[in-house]
Coordinates of C-alpha atoms and ligand atoms in Angstrom, one line a residue:
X294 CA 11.8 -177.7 25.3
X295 CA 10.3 -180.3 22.8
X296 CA 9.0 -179.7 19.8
X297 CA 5.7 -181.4 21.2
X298 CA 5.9 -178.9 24.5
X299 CA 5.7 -175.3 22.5
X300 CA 1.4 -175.3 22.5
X301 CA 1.3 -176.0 26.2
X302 CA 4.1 -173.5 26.6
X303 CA 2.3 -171.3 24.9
X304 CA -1.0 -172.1 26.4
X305 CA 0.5 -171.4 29.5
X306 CA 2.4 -168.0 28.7
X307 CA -1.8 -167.0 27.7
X308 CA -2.7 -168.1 31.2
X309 CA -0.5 -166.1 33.1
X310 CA -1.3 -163.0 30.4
X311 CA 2.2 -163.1 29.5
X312 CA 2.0 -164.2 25.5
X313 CA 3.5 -161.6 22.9
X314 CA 1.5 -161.4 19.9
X315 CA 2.6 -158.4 17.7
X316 CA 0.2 -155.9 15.5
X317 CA 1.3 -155.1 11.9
X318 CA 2.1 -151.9 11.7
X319 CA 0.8 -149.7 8.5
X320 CA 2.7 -146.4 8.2
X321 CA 5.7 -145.0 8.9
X322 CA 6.6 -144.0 12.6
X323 CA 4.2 -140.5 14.0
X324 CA 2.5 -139.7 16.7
X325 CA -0.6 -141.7 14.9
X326 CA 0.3 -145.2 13.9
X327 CA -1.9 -147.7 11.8
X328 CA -1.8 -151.1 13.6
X329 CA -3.4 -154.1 12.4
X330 CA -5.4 -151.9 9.8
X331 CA -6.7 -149.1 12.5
X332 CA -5.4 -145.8 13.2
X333 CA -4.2 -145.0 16.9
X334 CA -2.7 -142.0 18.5
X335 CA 0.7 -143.8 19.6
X336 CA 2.8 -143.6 22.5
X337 CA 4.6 -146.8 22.1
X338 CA 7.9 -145.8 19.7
X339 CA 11.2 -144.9 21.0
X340 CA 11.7 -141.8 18.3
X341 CA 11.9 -139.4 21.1
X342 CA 12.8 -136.5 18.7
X343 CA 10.0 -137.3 15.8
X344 CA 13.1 -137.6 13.5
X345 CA 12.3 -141.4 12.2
X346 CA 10.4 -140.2 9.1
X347 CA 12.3 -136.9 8.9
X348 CA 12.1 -135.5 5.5
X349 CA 16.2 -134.9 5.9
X350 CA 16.6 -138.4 7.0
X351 CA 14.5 -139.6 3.6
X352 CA 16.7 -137.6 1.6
X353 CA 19.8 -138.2 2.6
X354 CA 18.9 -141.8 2.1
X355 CA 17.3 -141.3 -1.8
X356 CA 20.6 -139.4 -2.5
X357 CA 22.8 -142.1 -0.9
X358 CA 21.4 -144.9 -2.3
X359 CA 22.4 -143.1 -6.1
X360 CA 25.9 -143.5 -5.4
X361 CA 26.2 -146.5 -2.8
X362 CA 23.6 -149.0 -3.9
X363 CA 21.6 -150.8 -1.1
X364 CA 23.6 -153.6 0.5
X365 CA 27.3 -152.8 2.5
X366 CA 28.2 -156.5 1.1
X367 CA 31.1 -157.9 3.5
X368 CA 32.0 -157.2 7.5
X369 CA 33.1 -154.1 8.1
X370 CA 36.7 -155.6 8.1
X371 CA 36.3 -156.9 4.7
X372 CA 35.1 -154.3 2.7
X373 CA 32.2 -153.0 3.7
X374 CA 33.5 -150.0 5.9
X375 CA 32.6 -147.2 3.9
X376 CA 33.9 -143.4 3.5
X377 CA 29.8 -142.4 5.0
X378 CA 30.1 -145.2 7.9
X379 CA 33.7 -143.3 8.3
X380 CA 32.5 -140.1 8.3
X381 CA 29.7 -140.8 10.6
X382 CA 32.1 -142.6 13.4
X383 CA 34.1 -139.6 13.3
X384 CA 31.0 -137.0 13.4
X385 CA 29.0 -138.9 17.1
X386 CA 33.3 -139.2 18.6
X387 CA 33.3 -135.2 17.6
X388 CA 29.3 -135.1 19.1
X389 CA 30.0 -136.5 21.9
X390 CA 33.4 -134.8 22.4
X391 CA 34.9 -138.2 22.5
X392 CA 38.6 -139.7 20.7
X393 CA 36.9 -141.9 18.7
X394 CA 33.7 -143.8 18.0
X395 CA 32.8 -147.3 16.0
X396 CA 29.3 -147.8 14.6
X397 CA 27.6 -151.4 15.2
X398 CA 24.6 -152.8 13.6
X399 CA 22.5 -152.8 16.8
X400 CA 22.9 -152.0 20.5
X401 CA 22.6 -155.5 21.4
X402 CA 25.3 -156.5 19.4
X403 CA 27.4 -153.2 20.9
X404 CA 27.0 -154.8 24.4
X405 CA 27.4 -157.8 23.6
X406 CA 31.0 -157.1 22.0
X407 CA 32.2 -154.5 24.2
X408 CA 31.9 -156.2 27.2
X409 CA 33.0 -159.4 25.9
X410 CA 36.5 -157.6 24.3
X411 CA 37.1 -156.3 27.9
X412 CA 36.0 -159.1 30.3
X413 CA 36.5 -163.1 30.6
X414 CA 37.0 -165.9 33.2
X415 CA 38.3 -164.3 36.3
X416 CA 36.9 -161.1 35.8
X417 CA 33.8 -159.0 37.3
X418 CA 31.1 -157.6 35.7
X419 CA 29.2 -155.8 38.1
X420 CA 25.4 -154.7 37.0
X421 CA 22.7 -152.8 38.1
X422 CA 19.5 -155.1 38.8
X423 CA 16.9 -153.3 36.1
X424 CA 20.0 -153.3 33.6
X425 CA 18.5 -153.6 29.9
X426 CA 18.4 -157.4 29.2
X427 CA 20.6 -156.8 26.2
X428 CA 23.9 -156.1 29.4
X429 CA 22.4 -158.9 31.2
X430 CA 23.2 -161.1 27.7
X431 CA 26.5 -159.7 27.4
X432 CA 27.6 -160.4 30.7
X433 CA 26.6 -163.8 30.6
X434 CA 28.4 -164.3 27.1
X435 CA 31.8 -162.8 28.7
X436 CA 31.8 -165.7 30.8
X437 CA 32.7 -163.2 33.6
X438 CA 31.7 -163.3 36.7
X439 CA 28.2 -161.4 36.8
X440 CA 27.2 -159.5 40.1
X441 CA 24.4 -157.6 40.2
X442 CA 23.6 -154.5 42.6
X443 CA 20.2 -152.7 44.5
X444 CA 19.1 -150.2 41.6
X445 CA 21.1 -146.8 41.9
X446 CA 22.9 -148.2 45.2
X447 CA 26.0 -146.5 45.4
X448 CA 26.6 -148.2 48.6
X449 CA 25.8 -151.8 47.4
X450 CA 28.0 -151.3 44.8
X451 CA 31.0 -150.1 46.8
X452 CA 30.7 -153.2 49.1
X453 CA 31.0 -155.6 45.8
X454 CA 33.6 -154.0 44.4
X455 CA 35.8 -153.6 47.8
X456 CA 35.5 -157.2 48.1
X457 CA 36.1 -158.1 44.5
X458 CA 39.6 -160.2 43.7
X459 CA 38.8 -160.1 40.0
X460 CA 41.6 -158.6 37.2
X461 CA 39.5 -156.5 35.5
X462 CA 36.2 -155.6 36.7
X463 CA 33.9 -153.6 35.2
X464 CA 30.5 -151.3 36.0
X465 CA 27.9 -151.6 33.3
X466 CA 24.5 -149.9 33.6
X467 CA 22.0 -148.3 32.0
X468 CA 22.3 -143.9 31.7
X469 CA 18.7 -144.0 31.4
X470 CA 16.9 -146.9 32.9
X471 CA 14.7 -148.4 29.8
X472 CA 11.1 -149.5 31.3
X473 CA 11.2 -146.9 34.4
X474 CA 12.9 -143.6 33.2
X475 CA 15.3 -142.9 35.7
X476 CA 18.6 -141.8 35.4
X477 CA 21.7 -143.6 37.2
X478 CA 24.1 -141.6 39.8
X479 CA 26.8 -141.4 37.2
X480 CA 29.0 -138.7 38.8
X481 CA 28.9 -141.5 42.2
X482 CA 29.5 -144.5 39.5
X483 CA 32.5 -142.5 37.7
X484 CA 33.8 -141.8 41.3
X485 CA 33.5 -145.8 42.1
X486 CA 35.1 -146.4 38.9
X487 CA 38.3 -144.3 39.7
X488 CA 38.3 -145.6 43.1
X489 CA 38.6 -149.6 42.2
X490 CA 40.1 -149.1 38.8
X491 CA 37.4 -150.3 37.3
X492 CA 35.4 -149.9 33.4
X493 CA 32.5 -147.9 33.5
X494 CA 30.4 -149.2 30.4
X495 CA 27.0 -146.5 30.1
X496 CA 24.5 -148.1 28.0
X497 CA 22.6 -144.9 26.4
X498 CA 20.1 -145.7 24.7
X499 CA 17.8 -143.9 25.7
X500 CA 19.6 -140.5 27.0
X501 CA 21.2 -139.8 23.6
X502 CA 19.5 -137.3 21.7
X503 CA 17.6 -136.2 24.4
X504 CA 19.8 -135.2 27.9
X505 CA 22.7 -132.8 27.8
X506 CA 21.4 -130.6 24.3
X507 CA 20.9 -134.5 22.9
X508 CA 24.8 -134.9 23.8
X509 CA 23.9 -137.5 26.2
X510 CA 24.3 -138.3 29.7
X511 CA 28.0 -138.3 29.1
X512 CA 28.2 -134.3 29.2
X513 CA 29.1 -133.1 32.7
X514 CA 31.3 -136.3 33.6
X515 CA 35.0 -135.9 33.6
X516 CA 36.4 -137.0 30.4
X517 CA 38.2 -140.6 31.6
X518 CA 39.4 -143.2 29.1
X519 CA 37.2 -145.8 31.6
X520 CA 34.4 -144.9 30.6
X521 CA 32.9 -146.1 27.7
X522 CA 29.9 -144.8 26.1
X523 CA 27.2 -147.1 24.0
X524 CA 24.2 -145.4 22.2
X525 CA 21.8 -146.7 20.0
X526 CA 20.9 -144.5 17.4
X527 CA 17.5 -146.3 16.5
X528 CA 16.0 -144.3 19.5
X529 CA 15.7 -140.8 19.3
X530 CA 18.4 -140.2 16.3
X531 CA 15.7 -142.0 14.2
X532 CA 17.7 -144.4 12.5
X533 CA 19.3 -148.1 13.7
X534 CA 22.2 -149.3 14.6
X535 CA 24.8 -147.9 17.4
X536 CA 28.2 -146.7 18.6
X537 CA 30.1 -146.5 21.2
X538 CA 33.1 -143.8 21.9
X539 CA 35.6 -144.0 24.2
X540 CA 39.7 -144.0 23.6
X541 CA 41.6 -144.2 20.5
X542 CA 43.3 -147.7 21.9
X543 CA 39.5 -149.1 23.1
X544 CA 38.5 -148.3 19.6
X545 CA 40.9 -150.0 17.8
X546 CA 40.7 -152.7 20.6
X547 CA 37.1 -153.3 19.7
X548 CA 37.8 -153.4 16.0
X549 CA 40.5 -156.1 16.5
X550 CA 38.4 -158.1 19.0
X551 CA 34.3 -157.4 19.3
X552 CA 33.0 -160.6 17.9
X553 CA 29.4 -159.2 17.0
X554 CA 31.4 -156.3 14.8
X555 CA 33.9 -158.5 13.0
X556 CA 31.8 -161.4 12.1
X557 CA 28.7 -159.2 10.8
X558 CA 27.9 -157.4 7.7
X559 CA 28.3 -153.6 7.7
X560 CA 25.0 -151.7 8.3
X561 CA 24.1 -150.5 4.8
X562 CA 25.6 -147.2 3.6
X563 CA 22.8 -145.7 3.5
X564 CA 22.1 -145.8 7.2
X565 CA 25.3 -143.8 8.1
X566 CA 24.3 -141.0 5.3
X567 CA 20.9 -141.1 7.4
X568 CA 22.5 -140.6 10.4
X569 CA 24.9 -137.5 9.4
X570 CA 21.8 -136.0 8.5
X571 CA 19.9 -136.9 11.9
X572 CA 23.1 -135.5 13.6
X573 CA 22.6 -132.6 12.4
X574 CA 18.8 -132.1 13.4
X575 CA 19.8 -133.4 16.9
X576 CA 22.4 -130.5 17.4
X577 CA 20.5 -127.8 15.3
X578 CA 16.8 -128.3 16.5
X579 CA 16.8 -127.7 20.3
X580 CA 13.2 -127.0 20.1
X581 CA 12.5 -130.8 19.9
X582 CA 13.9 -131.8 23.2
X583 CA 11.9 -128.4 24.6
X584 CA 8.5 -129.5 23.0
X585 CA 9.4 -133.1 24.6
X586 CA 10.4 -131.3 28.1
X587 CA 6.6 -129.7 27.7
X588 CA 5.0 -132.7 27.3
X589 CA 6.5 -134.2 30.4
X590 CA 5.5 -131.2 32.4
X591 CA 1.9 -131.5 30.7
X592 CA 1.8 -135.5 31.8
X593 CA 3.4 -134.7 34.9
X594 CA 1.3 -132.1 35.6
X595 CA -2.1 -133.4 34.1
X596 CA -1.8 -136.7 36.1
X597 CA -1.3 -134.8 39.3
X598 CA -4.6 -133.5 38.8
X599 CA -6.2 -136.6 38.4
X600 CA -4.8 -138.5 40.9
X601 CA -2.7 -140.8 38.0
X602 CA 0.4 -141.8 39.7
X603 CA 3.0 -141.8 37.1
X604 CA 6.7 -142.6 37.8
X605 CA 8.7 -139.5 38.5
X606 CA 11.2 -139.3 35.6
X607 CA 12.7 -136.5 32.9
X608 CA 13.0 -138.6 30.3
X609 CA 10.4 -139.3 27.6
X610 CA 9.7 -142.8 29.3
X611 CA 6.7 -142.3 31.9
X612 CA 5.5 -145.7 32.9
X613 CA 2.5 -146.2 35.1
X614 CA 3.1 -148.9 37.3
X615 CA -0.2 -151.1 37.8
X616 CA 1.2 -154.1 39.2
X617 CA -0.9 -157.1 37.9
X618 CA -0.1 -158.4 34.4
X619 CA -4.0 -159.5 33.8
X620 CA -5.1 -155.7 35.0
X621 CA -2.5 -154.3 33.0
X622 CA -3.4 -155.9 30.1
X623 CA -6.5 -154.8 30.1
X624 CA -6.1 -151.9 30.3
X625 CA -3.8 -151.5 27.5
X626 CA -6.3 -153.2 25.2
X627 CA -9.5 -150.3 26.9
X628 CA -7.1 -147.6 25.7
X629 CA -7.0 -149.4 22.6
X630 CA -10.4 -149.1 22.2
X631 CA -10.6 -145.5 22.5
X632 CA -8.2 -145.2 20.0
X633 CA -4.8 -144.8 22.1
X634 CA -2.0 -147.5 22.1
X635 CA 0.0 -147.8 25.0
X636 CA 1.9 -150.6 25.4
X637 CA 1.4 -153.2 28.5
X638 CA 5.0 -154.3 29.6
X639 CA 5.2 -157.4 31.7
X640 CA 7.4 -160.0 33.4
X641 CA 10.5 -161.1 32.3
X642 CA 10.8 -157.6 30.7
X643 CA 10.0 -156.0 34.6
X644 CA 10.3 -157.6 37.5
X645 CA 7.0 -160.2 38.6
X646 CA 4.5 -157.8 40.0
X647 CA 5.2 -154.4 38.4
X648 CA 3.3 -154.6 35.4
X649 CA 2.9 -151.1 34.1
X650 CA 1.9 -148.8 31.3
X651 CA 5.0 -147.7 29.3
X652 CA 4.3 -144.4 28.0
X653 CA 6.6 -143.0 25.5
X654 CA 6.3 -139.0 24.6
X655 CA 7.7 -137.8 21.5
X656 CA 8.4 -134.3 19.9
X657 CA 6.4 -135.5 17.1
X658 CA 3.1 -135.9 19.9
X659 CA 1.0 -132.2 20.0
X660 CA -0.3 -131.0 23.5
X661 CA -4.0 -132.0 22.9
X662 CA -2.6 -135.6 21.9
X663 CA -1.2 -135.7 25.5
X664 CA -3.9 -134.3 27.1
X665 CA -6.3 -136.7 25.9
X666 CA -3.9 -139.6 26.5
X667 CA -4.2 -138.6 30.6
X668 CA -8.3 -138.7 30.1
X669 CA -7.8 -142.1 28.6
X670 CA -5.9 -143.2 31.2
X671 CA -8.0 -141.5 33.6
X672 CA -11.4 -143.2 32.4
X673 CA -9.6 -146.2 31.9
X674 CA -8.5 -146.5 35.8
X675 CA -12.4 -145.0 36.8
X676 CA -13.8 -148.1 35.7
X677 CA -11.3 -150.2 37.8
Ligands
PLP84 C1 16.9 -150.7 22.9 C2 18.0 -150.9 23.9 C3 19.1 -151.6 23.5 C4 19.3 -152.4 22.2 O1 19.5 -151.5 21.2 P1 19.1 -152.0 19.7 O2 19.8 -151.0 18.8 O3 17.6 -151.8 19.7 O4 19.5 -153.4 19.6 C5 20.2 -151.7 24.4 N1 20.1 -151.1 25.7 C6 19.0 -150.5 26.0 C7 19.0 -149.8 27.4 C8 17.9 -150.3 25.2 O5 16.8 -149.7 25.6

């Protein structure tokens, strides 16, 4: 790309109704957002549990920042691994009934190291096809060799790895899958694992907080020091950043070699005294993830009765696959007008011709809010 080529580029992203612009948003994250100066009922944010503007979470911070300032000044090997980042690693290893856990600055950069400290040339990353693009990154980075399966094929999947001669190879997908909802066969991918000796990376970001009493979708797998277990925590625990848990040996593994960890400032102080206190809700407050299990049922249910096909999934995602990106667009900007935002995702993000309505439910939604989201929609697809 020239820097005379980026208009026509661009031009030609509008064309195909792919171009990104983003609104500014106005308030802090709730079920009602202002965007661009207007108020919308929201279902566009990724704070599953309605903990991102928790009272708690505020607190903990105002009382953090007394003590630890603002800024975690060096790489975490340096000096900026503090006694709250400490505390925190060892609080989601205990969470998660894991050895031991390391905290990252994002789940991008968590991929991206982990599977880079594990894999290189003459190695085998093997990944599911709707893999979050953040896995897709980190297998390319390994300079491993990246081959990807069928979504959820168990079977696929088998015949790769019988046929792999690689040293190490290792099985990275997504718990929850990011733009559809579903879950992946991890009991199957655990037994595939043990089978070929192989890494089982789960990329959580979206099951943590919410599945297994907001344990994750590592509770009911057999504890196995091949599996290791990425969430972010910028999801439904409210905050940023990430772990990931596994053994004591991967741990200290990833703190000797995961490029994205060692050569990047620690995430502030303040952000792991957030997270304690997010911890906390996530274990104590069960009624969230039963007010976000009723608002499934109420989508679910609601779009039944008016013939709105939405994706069947247990998780907050609930897309609504249209297909075209033009058609999609629109109608993302006619719910816009009636007040609702619900974000259009398009190619690269899904694959060319599945265009859909991501809908994102949240504890911090009400019943009416959800019911008058599915008469949007429903008003919205009457007029075609
Ligand atoms: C959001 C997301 C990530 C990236 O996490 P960040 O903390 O936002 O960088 C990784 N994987 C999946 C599946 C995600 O949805």
């Amino acid at each position: 790309m020239q820097p005379d080529q980026l208009a026509a580029a661009l031009a030609d992203l509008d064309c195909r109704a792919q171009r990104r612009r983003r609104a500014v948003l106005g308030s802090a994250q709730g079920s009602r957002v202002v965007l661009d100066g207007q108020s919308y009922l929201s279902f566009a944010s990724n704070d599953y549990l309605g903990l991102a503007n928790h009272p708690e979470l505020i607190d903990a911070v105002r009382q953090a920042a007394d003590s630890w300032g603002v800024g975690s000044g060096a790489s975490p090997l340096v000096t900026g691994h503090s006694a709250l980042h400490q505390e925190a690693e060892v609080a989601l290893a205990t969470f998660v009934s894991r050895p031991a856990a390391l905290l990252f600055g994002s789940g991008y950069a968590a991929n991206l190291a982990v599977i880079g400290s594990l894999t290189g040339r003459g190695d085998a990353v093997f990944a599911d096809r709707l893999n979050h693009a953040s896995l897709n990154d980190a297998c390319l980075l390994s300079r491993a060799t990246l081959q990807r399966f069928r979504h959820n094929d168990l079977n696929h999947l088998d015949d790769l790895l019988r046929q792999s001669r690689a040293k190490t190879r290792l099985i990275a997908v997504d718990a929850v899958y990011s733009m559809d909802g579903d879950e992946a066969p991890l009991a199957g991918l655990a037994a595939l694992a043990e089978r070929y000796d192989a890494w089982l990376y789960l990329d959580d970001a979206h099951g943590f907080g919410v599945l297994g009493d907001g344990r994750g979708s590592l509770v009911g797998l057999p504890a196995s020091d091949r599996i290791v277990y990425m969430a972010t925590l910028g999801k439904a625990a409210g905050v940023s950043g990430a772990f990931v848990a596994g053994s004591t040996a991967l741990v200290d593994w990833l703190v000797n070699r995961a490029r994205t960890y060692i050569f990047s400032t620690a995430h502030p102080p303040i952000l792991a005294a957030a997270l304690l206190a997010s911890l906390r809700l996530i274990e104590r407050e069960s009624w969230r993830r039963d007010k976000l299990q009723a608002h499934i049922a109420r989508l679910q249910g609601l779009g039944n009765d008016n013939g709105i096909k939405f994706i069947a999934s247990r998780t907050p995602i609930q897309p609504l696959i249209i297909g075209s990106n033009e058609l999609t667009l629109s109608m993302s900007n006619r719910l816009r007008q009636a007040g609702i935002w619900v974000p259009a995702i398009r190619p690269p993000t899904v694959p060319t011709g599945s265009a859909r309505l991501r809908i994102s439910l949240s504890a911090a939604h009400e019943a009416h809010e959800v019911t008058q989201l599915v008469e949007g929609i429903a008003a919205v697809l009457a007029q075609g």
